[in-house]
GROMACS .gro file of C-alpha atoms in nm:
model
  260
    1UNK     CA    1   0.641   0.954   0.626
    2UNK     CA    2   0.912   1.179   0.795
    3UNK     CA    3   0.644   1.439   0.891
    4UNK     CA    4   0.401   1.184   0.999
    5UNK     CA    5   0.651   1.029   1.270
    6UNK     CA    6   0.691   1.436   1.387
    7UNK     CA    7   0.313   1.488   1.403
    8UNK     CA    8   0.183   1.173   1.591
    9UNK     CA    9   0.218   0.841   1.400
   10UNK     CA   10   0.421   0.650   1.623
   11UNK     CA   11   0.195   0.698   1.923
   12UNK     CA   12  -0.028   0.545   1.694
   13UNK     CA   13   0.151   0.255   1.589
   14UNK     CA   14   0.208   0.171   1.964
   15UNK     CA   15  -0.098   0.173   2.048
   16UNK     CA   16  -0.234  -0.005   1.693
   17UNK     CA   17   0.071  -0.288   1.676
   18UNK     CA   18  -0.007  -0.411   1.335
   19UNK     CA   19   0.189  -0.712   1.238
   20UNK     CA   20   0.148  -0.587   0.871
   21UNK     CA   21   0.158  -0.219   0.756
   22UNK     CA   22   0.103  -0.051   0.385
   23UNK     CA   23   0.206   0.236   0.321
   24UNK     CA   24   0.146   0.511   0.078
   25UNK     CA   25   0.256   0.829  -0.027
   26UNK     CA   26   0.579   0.726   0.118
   27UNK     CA   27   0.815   1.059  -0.056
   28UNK     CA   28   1.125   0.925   0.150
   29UNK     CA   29   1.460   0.703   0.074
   30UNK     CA   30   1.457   0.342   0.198
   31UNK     CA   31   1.695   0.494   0.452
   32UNK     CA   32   1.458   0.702   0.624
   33UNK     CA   33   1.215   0.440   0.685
   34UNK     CA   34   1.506   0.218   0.816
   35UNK     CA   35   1.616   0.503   1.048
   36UNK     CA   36   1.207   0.563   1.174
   37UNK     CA   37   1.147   0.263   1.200
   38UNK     CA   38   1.462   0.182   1.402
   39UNK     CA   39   1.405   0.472   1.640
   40UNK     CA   40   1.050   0.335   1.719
   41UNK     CA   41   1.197   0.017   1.772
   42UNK     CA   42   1.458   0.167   1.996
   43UNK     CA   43   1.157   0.363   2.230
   44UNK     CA   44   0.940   0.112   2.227
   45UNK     CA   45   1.103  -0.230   2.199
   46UNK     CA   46   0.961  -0.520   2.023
   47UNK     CA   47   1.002  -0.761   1.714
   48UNK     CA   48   1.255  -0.607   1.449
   49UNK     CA   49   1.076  -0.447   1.162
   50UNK     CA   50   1.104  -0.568   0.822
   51UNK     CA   51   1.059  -0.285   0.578
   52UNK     CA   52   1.012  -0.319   0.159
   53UNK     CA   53   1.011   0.030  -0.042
   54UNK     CA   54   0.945   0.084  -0.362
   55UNK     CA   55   1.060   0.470  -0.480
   56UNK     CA   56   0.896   0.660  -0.720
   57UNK     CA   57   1.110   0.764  -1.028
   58UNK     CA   58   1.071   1.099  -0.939
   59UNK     CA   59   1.217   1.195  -0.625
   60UNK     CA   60   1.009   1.268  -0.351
   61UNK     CA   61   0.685   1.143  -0.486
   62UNK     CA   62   0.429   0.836  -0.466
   63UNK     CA   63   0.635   0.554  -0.308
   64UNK     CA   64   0.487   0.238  -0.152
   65UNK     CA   65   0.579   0.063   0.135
   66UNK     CA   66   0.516  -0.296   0.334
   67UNK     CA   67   0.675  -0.278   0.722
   68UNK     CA   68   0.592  -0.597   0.870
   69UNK     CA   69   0.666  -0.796   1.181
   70UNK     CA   70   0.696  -1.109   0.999
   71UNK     CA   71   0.961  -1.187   0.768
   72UNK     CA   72   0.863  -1.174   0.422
   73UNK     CA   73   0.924  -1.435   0.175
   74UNK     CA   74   0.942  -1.237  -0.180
   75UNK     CA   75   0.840  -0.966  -0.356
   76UNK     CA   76   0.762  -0.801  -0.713
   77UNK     CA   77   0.742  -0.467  -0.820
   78UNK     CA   78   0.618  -0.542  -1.172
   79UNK     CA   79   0.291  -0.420  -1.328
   80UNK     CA   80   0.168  -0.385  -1.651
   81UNK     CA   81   0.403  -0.364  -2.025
   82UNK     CA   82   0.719  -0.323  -1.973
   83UNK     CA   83   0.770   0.059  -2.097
   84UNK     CA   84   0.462   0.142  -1.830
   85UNK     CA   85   0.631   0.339  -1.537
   86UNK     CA   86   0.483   0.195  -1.229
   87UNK     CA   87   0.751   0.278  -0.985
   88UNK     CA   88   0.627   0.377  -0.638
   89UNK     CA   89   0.286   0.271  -0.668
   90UNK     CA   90   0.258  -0.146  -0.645
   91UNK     CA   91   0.474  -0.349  -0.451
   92UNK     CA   92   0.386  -0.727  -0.354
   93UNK     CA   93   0.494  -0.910  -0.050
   94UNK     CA   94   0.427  -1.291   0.016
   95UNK     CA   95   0.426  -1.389   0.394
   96UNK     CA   96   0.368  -1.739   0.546
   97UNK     CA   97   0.150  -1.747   0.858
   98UNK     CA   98   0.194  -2.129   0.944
   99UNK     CA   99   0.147  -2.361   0.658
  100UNK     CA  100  -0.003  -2.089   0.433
  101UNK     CA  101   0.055  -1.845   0.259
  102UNK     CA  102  -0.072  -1.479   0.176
  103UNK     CA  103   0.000  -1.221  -0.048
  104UNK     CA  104   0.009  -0.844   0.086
  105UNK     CA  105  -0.001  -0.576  -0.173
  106UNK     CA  106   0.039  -0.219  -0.079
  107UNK     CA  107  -0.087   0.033  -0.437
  108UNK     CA  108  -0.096   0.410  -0.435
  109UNK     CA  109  -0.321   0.476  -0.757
  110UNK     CA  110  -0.312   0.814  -0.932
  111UNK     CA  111  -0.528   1.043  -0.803
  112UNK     CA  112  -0.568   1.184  -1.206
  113UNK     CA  113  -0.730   1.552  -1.311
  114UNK     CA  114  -0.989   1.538  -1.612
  115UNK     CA  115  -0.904   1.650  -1.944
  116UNK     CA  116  -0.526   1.626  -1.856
  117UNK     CA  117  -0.195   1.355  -1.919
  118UNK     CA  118  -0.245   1.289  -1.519
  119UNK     CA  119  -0.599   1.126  -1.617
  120UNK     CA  120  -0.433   0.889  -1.889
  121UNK     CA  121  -0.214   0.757  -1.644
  122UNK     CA  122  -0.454   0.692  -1.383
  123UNK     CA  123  -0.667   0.507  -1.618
  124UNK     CA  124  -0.316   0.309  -1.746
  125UNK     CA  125  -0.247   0.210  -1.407
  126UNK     CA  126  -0.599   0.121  -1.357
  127UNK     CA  127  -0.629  -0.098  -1.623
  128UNK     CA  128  -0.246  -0.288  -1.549
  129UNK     CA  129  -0.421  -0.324  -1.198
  130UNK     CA  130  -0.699  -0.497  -1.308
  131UNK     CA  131  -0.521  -0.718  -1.483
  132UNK     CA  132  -0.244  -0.817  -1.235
  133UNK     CA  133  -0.567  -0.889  -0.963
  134UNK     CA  134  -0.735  -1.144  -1.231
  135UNK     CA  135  -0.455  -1.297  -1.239
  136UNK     CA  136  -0.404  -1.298  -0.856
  137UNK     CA  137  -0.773  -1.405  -0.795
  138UNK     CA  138  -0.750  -1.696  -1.070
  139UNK     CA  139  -0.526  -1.845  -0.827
  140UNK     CA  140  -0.770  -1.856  -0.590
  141UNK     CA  141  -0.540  -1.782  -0.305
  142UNK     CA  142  -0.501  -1.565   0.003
  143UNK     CA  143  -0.413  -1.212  -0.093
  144UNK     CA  144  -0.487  -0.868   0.015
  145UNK     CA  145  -0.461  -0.508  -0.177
  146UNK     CA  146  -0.422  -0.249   0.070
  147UNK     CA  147  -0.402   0.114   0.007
  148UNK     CA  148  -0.484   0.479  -0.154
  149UNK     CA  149  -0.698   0.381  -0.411
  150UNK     CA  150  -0.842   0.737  -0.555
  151UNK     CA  151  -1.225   0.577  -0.633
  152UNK     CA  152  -1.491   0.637  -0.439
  153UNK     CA  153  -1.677   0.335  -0.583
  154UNK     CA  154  -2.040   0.405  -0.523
  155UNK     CA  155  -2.228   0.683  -0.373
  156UNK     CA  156  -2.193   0.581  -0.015
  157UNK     CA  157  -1.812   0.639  -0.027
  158UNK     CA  158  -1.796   0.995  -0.073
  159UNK     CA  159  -2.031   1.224   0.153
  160UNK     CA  160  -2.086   1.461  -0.204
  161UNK     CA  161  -2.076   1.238  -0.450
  162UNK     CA  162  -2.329   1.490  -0.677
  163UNK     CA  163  -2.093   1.710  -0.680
  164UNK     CA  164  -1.808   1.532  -0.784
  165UNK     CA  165  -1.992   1.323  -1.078
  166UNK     CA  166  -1.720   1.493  -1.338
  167UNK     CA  167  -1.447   1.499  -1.099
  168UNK     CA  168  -1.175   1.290  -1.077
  169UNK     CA  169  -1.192   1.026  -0.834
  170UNK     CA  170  -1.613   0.957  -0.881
  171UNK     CA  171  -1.604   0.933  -1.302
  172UNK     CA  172  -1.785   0.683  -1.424
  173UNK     CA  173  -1.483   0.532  -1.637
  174UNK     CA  174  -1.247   0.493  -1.281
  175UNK     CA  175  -1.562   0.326  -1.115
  176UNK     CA  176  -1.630   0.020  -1.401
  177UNK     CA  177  -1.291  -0.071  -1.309
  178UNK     CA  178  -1.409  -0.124  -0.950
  179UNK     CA  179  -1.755  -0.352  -1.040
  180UNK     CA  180  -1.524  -0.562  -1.268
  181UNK     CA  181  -1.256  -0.608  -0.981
  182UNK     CA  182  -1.523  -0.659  -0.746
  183UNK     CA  183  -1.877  -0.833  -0.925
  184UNK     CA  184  -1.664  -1.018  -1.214
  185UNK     CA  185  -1.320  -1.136  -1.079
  186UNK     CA  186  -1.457  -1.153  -0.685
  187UNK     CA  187  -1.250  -0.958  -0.446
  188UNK     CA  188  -1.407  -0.841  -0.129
  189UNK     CA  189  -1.433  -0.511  -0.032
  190UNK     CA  190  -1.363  -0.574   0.336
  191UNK     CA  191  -1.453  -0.233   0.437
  192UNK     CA  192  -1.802  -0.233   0.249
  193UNK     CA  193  -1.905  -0.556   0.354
  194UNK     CA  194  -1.886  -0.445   0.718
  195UNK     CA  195  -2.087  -0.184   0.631
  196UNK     CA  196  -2.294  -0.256   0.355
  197UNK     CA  197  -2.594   0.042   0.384
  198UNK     CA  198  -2.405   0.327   0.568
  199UNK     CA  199  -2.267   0.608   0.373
  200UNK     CA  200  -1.829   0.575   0.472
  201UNK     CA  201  -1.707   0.546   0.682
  202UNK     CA  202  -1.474   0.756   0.529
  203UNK     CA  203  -1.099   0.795   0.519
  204UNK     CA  204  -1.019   1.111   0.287
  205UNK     CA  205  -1.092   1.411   0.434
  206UNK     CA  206  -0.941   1.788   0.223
  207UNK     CA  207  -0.681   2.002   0.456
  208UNK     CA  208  -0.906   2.225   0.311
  209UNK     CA  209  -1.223   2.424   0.479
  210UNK     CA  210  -1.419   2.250   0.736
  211UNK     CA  211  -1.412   1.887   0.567
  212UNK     CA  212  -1.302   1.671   0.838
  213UNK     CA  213  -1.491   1.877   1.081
  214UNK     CA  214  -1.821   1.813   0.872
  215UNK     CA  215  -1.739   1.447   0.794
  216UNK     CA  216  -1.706   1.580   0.412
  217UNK     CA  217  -1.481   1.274   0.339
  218UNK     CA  218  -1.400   1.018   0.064
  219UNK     CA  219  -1.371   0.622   0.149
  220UNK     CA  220  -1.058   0.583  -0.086
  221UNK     CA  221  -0.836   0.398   0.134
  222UNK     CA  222  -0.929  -0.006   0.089
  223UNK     CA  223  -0.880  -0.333   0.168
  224UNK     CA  224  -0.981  -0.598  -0.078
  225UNK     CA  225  -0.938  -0.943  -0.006
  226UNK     CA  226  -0.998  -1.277  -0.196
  227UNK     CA  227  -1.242  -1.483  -0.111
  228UNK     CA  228  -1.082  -1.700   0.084
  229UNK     CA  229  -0.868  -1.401   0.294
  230UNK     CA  230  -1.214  -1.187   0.325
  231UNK     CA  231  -1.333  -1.514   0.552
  232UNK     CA  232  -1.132  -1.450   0.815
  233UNK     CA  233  -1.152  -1.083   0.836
  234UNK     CA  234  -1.297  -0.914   1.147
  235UNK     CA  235  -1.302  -0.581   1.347
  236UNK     CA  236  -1.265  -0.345   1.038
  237UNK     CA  237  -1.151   0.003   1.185
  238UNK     CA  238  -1.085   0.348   1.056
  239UNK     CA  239  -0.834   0.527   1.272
  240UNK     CA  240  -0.985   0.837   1.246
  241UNK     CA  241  -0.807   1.122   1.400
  242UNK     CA  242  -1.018   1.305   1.737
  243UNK     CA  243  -0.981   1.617   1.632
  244UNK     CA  244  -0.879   1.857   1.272
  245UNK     CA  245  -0.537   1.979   1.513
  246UNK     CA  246  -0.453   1.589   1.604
  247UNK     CA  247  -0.380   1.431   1.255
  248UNK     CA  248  -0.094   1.335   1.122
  249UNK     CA  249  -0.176   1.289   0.745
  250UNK     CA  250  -0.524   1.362   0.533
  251UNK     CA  251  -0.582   1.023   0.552
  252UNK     CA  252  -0.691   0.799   0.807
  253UNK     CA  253  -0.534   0.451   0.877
  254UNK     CA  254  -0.763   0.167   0.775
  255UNK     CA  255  -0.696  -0.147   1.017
  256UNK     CA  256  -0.844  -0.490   0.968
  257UNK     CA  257  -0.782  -0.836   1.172
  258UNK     CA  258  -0.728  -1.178   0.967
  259UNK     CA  259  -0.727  -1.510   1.160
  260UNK     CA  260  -0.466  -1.713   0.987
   0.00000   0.00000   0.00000
């Protein structure tokens, strides 16, 4: 987060204002959020921020992040048995937006490496993720998971999805966990149901080669809503970057509006 403030993210959250921001990928102390975030507010007025950080146990990795306008009203960090080491990669935060409520959930999932202890872990996490969103959706409530998933889900979300059939990310194991979250406990890919028969858009695009020149990108970044939240969603947006020389991260930020 510290090199995306240097290389062009707050002209982008002036110009984006979201009331609600997930972060992931964070690699930064609580304090350097509070400090960014401060400076922003400092240059460009406005609300106070309200920021929530989960660290990874390893310094300087994963981390997870909520930054929100609006004051939040709890959070968890929990996920899965008790000995699992989830720390930096779910963090839950409960708003209320007039008489109701929603729940805001920013993940960072593994991105895993076939054949390898990374792998395991991604399909751990996976599987404590599931779980936690049954529960969630069971309560048949307003919540949102936002964040860097590491699935392309079907072909359409990754521009070559032959070649990555055995690759990390596209394997047919990671994907079942995506039709059970989505066909069997019923949360709404918000960014697939605006656009339900075109390839992407994508959000992933490699430093590497001419990927984000070609459009050779991954849609890994998502928001899935409940039922109920994916009602009131509108004007889906990636924030893709104009040029290769203008971004700020290999992602691009994916921006949805829900009338509350």
């Amino acid at each position: 987060v510290r090199a995306a403030f240097r290389n062009g993210m707050p002209a982008w959250l002036a110009e984006a204002q979201p009331d609600i921001l997930a972060l992931q990928e964070v690699r930064a102390e609580t304090e350097d959020l509070v400090r960014l975030f401060n400076e922003f507010e400092a240059e460009h007025g406005g609300d106070k921020w309200h920021i929530l950080h989960d660290n990874a146990t390893a310094k300087g990795r994963a981390g997870v992040a909520v930054v929100s306008k609006m004051k939040p009203t709890a959070n968890r960090t929990e996920l899965g048995p008790k000995n699992f080491d989830s720390a930096g990669r779910w963090l839950e935060v409960d708003f209320k937006v007039g008489k109701k409520s929603i729940t805001v959930i920013s993940t960072y999932v593994h991105s895993g490496e076939v054949g390898t202890p990374k792998q395991d872990e991604k399909y751990k996490f996976l599987e404590a993720m599931q779980k936690r969103m049954k529960q969630i959706a069971d309560e048949g409530g307003l919540a949102l998971v936002l964040g860097d998933l590491n699935v392309g889900h079907t072909e359409l979300d990754i521009k070559n999805w032959k070649g990555n059939l055995k690759n990390a990310g596209f394997l047919p194991e990671e994907r079942a966990y995506f039709d059970t979250m989505m066909h069997k406990q019923g949360w709404v890919d918000v960014g697939r149901a605006a656009h339900p028969d075109e390839a992407g858009p994508y959000t992933w695009w490699s430093f590497r080669g001419q990927a984000f020149d070609t459009d050779a990108g991954w849609r890994i970044d998502y928001h899935l809503a409940t039922p109920a939240l994916a009602e009131a969603a509108a004007n889906y947006k990636v924030h893709r970057a104009a040029s290769y020389d203008t971004r700020w991260t290999d992602h691009s930020p994916v921006v949805v509006d829900y009338t509350l």
